[in-house]
C-alpha cells in the first residue's frame, strides 16, 4: 500500500523531536506524548475520472514558518482514506503548538510534493485536538475555500507505558480471489474500543501474487495496540488488494495481545482465517487460510 518514497521516510528516526530540538521551539517541559490518528472523507481529485492517491503531511509552525514533521503512507485510489501511520508528538504545557495537516495526491509518477496535487489543508492547535479528543474539520483548498472533503484527527495520550511491541505475521493457503493470478494479500489489525467502535492499529504492505505471504515485521506501541489491556479484543482482517481500491475480503479472526504474547521466545501462534459467508453457506468449509504470528517481541 505504501510507495518507496514513504517507506524511505520511515527510516528517519524520530523526525518530530529532532526537528523541534534543532529549531528550539519549546521552552516549557513536555507534559505528555500524544498519538494522532488521521482519516479523511470525500477527497476529490482534479481528474473526475480517477480517484486520488492521498497522503497527509503534518507540519508545525515555528517563527511564522511551517516545517514538515512527518507524513502518512500513501493510500492508492481512495477517497475515504483511513491511515495506519500514527503521528507521535510531544504536548507542551502552556505552549501554543500550531499544526497544519495537508492532503496531497501522490500518484506513482510524481517525484515529490512539487509535482503532487494539493487536495486541501486544515490548521488547528495541538491543544484543541487533545482537549476534544476527536477533531473534525473541512479541508480548505487554495484561497481558503471549503469543499465537501473533511479530515478527522483523533488524539490519544500515552499513559506512561512507553513499551512497543514488534510483530511479524505470515499466512499460508489463503483463498485465491483473482481469476488470472493469485491474490495480493494485506493484513489490517483493529483494536476494539469500549464504546463498540474499532480503531485501525496497523495495515501491512501488500504482497503481490502470493497465497502464502510473509509480511514485514512492524512496531506499534502497546498503548495503541490494546490501550494497555492485554485482554482487549483485536480484530484482524485479510484483504486481497485491487488497484481500483475495491479490495476483496478474504477472511478474519479475533485475538488479544495476551494471546499474541504466546509467540515470544521463538514460538508461533496461528489462527484460522474465516469468511463468515462461506462458513454459513458451505457445508465442507474449513477456513480461507491460516495466519501465523512468528514473532512477538516487547521493546522499550
XYZ file of C-alpha atoms in Angstrom:
300
model
C 0.000 0.000 0.000
C 2.978 2.340 0.559
C 5.186 3.777 -2.127
C 9.010 3.653 -1.826
C 9.252 7.363 -1.013
C 7.137 6.993 2.109
C 8.862 3.756 3.135
C 12.191 5.539 2.922
C 10.969 8.307 5.170
C 10.028 5.801 7.860
C 13.705 5.036 8.346
C 14.272 8.562 9.604
C 14.255 8.205 13.374
C 12.065 10.446 15.499
C 11.655 13.245 12.977
C 9.483 15.297 15.290
C 11.936 15.510 18.219
C 14.972 16.155 16.069
C 13.182 18.973 14.206
C 11.884 20.506 17.417
C 15.274 20.340 19.106
C 17.060 21.827 16.100
C 14.719 24.781 15.898
C 14.486 25.260 19.649
C 10.730 25.664 19.532
C 9.699 24.833 23.080
C 10.768 26.230 26.429
C 8.318 24.593 28.847
C 8.650 20.948 29.927
C 6.922 18.219 27.922
C 3.600 17.337 29.553
C 2.922 14.091 27.724
C 3.329 12.274 24.424
C 0.279 12.108 22.183
C -0.562 9.786 19.298
C -2.581 11.342 16.471
C -4.658 9.207 14.107
C -5.863 10.662 10.824
C -8.709 9.854 8.443
C -10.309 11.790 5.568
C -13.671 11.708 3.823
C -14.875 12.785 0.404
C -11.499 13.649 -1.096
C -11.924 14.714 -4.723
C -9.245 14.694 -7.386
C -8.839 17.298 -10.120
C -9.393 14.494 -12.578
C -13.017 13.466 -12.081
C -12.394 10.181 -13.918
C -9.889 8.871 -11.376
C -9.559 8.566 -7.618
C -6.639 10.244 -5.805
C -3.672 8.597 -4.082
C -3.820 10.672 -0.876
C -1.090 11.265 1.676
C -1.356 13.533 4.742
C 1.585 15.783 5.618
C 1.839 17.032 9.211
C 3.504 20.428 9.606
C 4.275 22.572 12.645
C 4.680 26.319 12.826
C 7.868 27.924 14.148
C 8.651 31.652 13.979
C 5.889 32.117 11.401
C 7.187 29.332 9.132
C 5.802 25.841 8.559
C 8.120 22.843 8.602
C 7.262 19.212 7.883
C 7.158 16.921 10.882
C 6.065 13.621 9.356
C 3.741 12.103 6.775
C 1.390 9.161 6.461
C 1.590 6.342 3.989
C 0.068 6.844 0.529
C -3.234 5.026 0.049
C -3.844 4.241 -3.587
C -7.134 5.006 -5.337
C -9.097 6.117 -2.279
C -11.497 8.975 -1.495
C -12.086 7.996 2.177
C -8.623 7.042 3.464
C -8.025 5.768 6.994
C -4.314 5.870 7.754
C -2.463 3.343 9.870
C 0.546 5.634 10.291
C 0.432 7.447 13.641
C 1.899 10.857 14.366
C 3.579 10.763 17.782
C 4.097 14.295 19.114
C 5.131 15.909 22.393
C 2.449 18.021 24.059
C 3.996 21.004 25.837
C 2.269 22.743 28.738
C 1.368 26.397 28.139
C 2.810 26.380 24.631
C 0.622 27.092 21.589
C 1.599 24.370 19.134
C 0.114 25.210 15.756
C -0.372 22.239 13.442
C -1.237 22.053 9.762
C -2.488 18.890 8.060
C -2.107 18.921 4.262
C -3.565 16.302 1.920
C -1.664 15.702 -1.315
C -2.301 13.402 -4.256
C 0.953 11.450 -4.556
C 0.443 9.479 -7.756
C 3.010 6.875 -8.775
C 4.584 9.097 -11.450
C 5.202 12.004 -9.052
C 8.669 12.585 -7.667
C 7.667 14.595 -4.614
C 5.279 17.285 -3.402
C 6.294 19.819 -6.059
C 4.530 17.758 -8.716
C 1.729 16.472 -6.457
C -1.772 17.966 -6.410
C -2.745 19.798 -3.212
C -6.169 18.465 -2.185
C -6.791 20.532 0.948
C -5.491 21.537 4.337
C -6.605 22.136 7.926
C -4.980 24.204 10.665
C -5.503 23.888 14.418
C -3.560 23.699 17.662
C -2.437 20.518 19.344
C -4.272 21.734 22.450
C -7.564 21.783 20.518
C -7.134 18.169 19.436
C -6.073 16.969 22.893
C -8.951 18.742 24.664
C -11.590 17.496 22.214
C -10.014 14.058 21.710
C -11.593 13.967 18.244
C -11.473 16.959 15.902
C -13.210 17.017 12.512
C -12.936 19.988 10.141
C -13.397 20.760 6.456
C -10.346 20.628 4.226
C -9.653 24.064 2.792
C -8.194 24.457 -0.675
C -6.192 27.385 -2.034
C -7.992 30.617 -1.238
C -9.464 29.034 1.907
C -12.435 27.661 0.003
C -14.129 24.699 1.664
C -15.221 21.752 -0.408
C -17.088 18.612 0.596
C -13.982 16.872 1.921
C -13.100 16.692 5.612
C -10.356 15.442 7.910
C -10.680 13.854 11.346
C -7.824 13.727 13.858
C -8.095 11.580 16.994
C -5.725 12.167 19.924
C -4.725 9.562 22.456
C -2.336 10.347 25.286
C 0.297 7.729 26.029
C -0.484 6.544 29.544
C 3.008 6.152 30.948
C 3.511 2.809 29.186
C 6.113 3.572 26.561
C 6.639 -0.075 25.609
C 6.462 -1.060 21.967
C 5.774 -4.493 20.551
C 7.288 -5.859 17.347
C 5.068 -8.294 15.439
C 5.780 -10.432 12.375
C 2.906 -12.192 10.561
C 2.703 -14.546 7.635
C -0.074 -16.654 6.132
C -0.499 -19.851 4.154
C -3.073 -21.184 1.718
C -5.188 -18.043 1.521
C -8.205 -18.082 -0.796
C -7.475 -17.017 -4.360
C -9.681 -14.063 -5.310
C -8.181 -13.342 -8.734
C -9.031 -15.116 -11.993
C -5.763 -14.738 -13.872
C -3.293 -14.514 -10.977
C -3.042 -15.165 -7.255
C -4.383 -12.885 -4.539
C -2.388 -9.812 -3.434
C -2.971 -10.009 0.333
C -2.534 -7.468 3.094
C -3.498 -7.595 6.776
C -5.284 -4.999 8.917
C -5.391 -5.057 12.736
C -8.137 -3.205 14.619
C -8.475 -2.504 18.349
C -11.987 -2.966 19.702
C -12.835 0.018 21.926
C -15.075 0.174 24.988
C -17.711 2.145 23.050
C -18.032 -0.695 20.497
C -16.095 1.225 17.833
C -12.977 -0.205 16.233
C -9.704 1.630 15.652
C -7.195 0.770 12.936
C -3.870 -0.121 14.564
C -1.781 -1.271 11.619
C -2.045 -2.078 7.934
C 0.686 -4.211 6.398
C 2.165 -3.788 2.969
C 0.679 -5.709 0.041
C 2.439 -8.902 -1.042
C 1.702 -9.321 -4.721
C 0.576 -12.586 -6.322
C 1.126 -14.794 -3.276
C -1.280 -17.039 -1.343
C 1.313 -17.683 1.394
C 2.671 -14.179 2.078
C 5.227 -13.164 4.695
C 4.585 -9.558 5.741
C 7.352 -7.328 7.069
C 7.647 -7.065 10.837
C 6.394 -3.815 12.360
C 6.444 -1.985 15.689
C 3.437 -0.494 17.428
C 3.009 0.945 20.920
C 1.277 -1.269 23.463
C -0.983 1.684 24.187
C -2.048 1.892 20.532
C -2.487 -1.872 20.192
C -4.648 -2.539 23.230
C -4.769 0.592 25.446
C -2.560 -1.282 27.893
C -5.194 -4.021 28.370
C -3.776 -7.406 27.253
C -7.281 -8.927 27.185
C -8.785 -6.301 24.853
C -10.173 -7.886 21.683
C -8.303 -7.324 18.436
C -9.929 -7.890 15.051
C -7.672 -8.918 12.184
C -8.819 -8.858 8.548
C -7.043 -10.185 5.454
C -7.825 -8.488 2.136
C -6.934 -9.069 -1.498
C -5.689 -5.713 -2.788
C -7.204 -4.368 -6.013
C -5.874 -1.382 -7.947
C -9.350 0.195 -8.131
C -9.488 0.455 -4.331
C -12.298 -2.113 -4.021
C -10.359 -4.727 -2.093
C -11.782 -8.260 -1.812
C -12.438 -9.672 1.653
C -10.577 -12.946 2.266
C -11.249 -13.624 5.937
C -10.920 -12.507 9.536
C -10.161 -13.652 13.078
C -10.005 -12.164 16.568
C -7.258 -12.285 19.163
C -5.785 -10.430 22.148
C -2.336 -9.100 22.982
C -2.231 -11.725 25.742
C -2.702 -14.442 23.125
C -0.160 -12.841 20.777
C 2.453 -12.879 23.531
C 2.446 -16.655 23.108
C 4.686 -16.048 20.075
C 7.548 -14.864 22.280
C 10.754 -16.862 22.675
C 10.689 -18.462 19.243
C 7.181 -19.923 19.419
C 4.321 -19.411 16.970
C 0.641 -18.601 17.339
C -1.791 -19.236 14.499
C -5.420 -18.575 13.667
C -7.869 -19.821 11.066
C -8.866 -17.012 8.709
C -12.660 -17.274 8.408
C -15.068 -15.876 5.824
C -18.455 -15.886 7.688
C -20.483 -16.039 4.437
C -18.602 -19.120 3.245
C -18.907 -20.726 6.672
C -22.684 -20.237 6.657
C -23.239 -21.489 3.086
C -20.642 -24.209 2.514
C -21.018 -27.487 4.386
C -17.396 -28.580 3.992
C -15.890 -25.135 4.594
C -12.907 -25.168 6.950
C -11.212 -21.800 6.538
C -9.894 -19.304 3.984
C -6.304 -19.816 5.053
C -4.110 -19.748 8.151
C -2.489 -16.619 9.625
C 0.631 -17.151 11.720
C 2.366 -14.854 14.191
C 6.058 -15.744 14.050
C 7.360 -13.108 16.419
C 6.129 -11.013 19.319
C 8.873 -9.002 20.960
C 8.343 -6.269 23.560
C 10.740 -3.342 23.201
C 11.350 -0.322 25.446
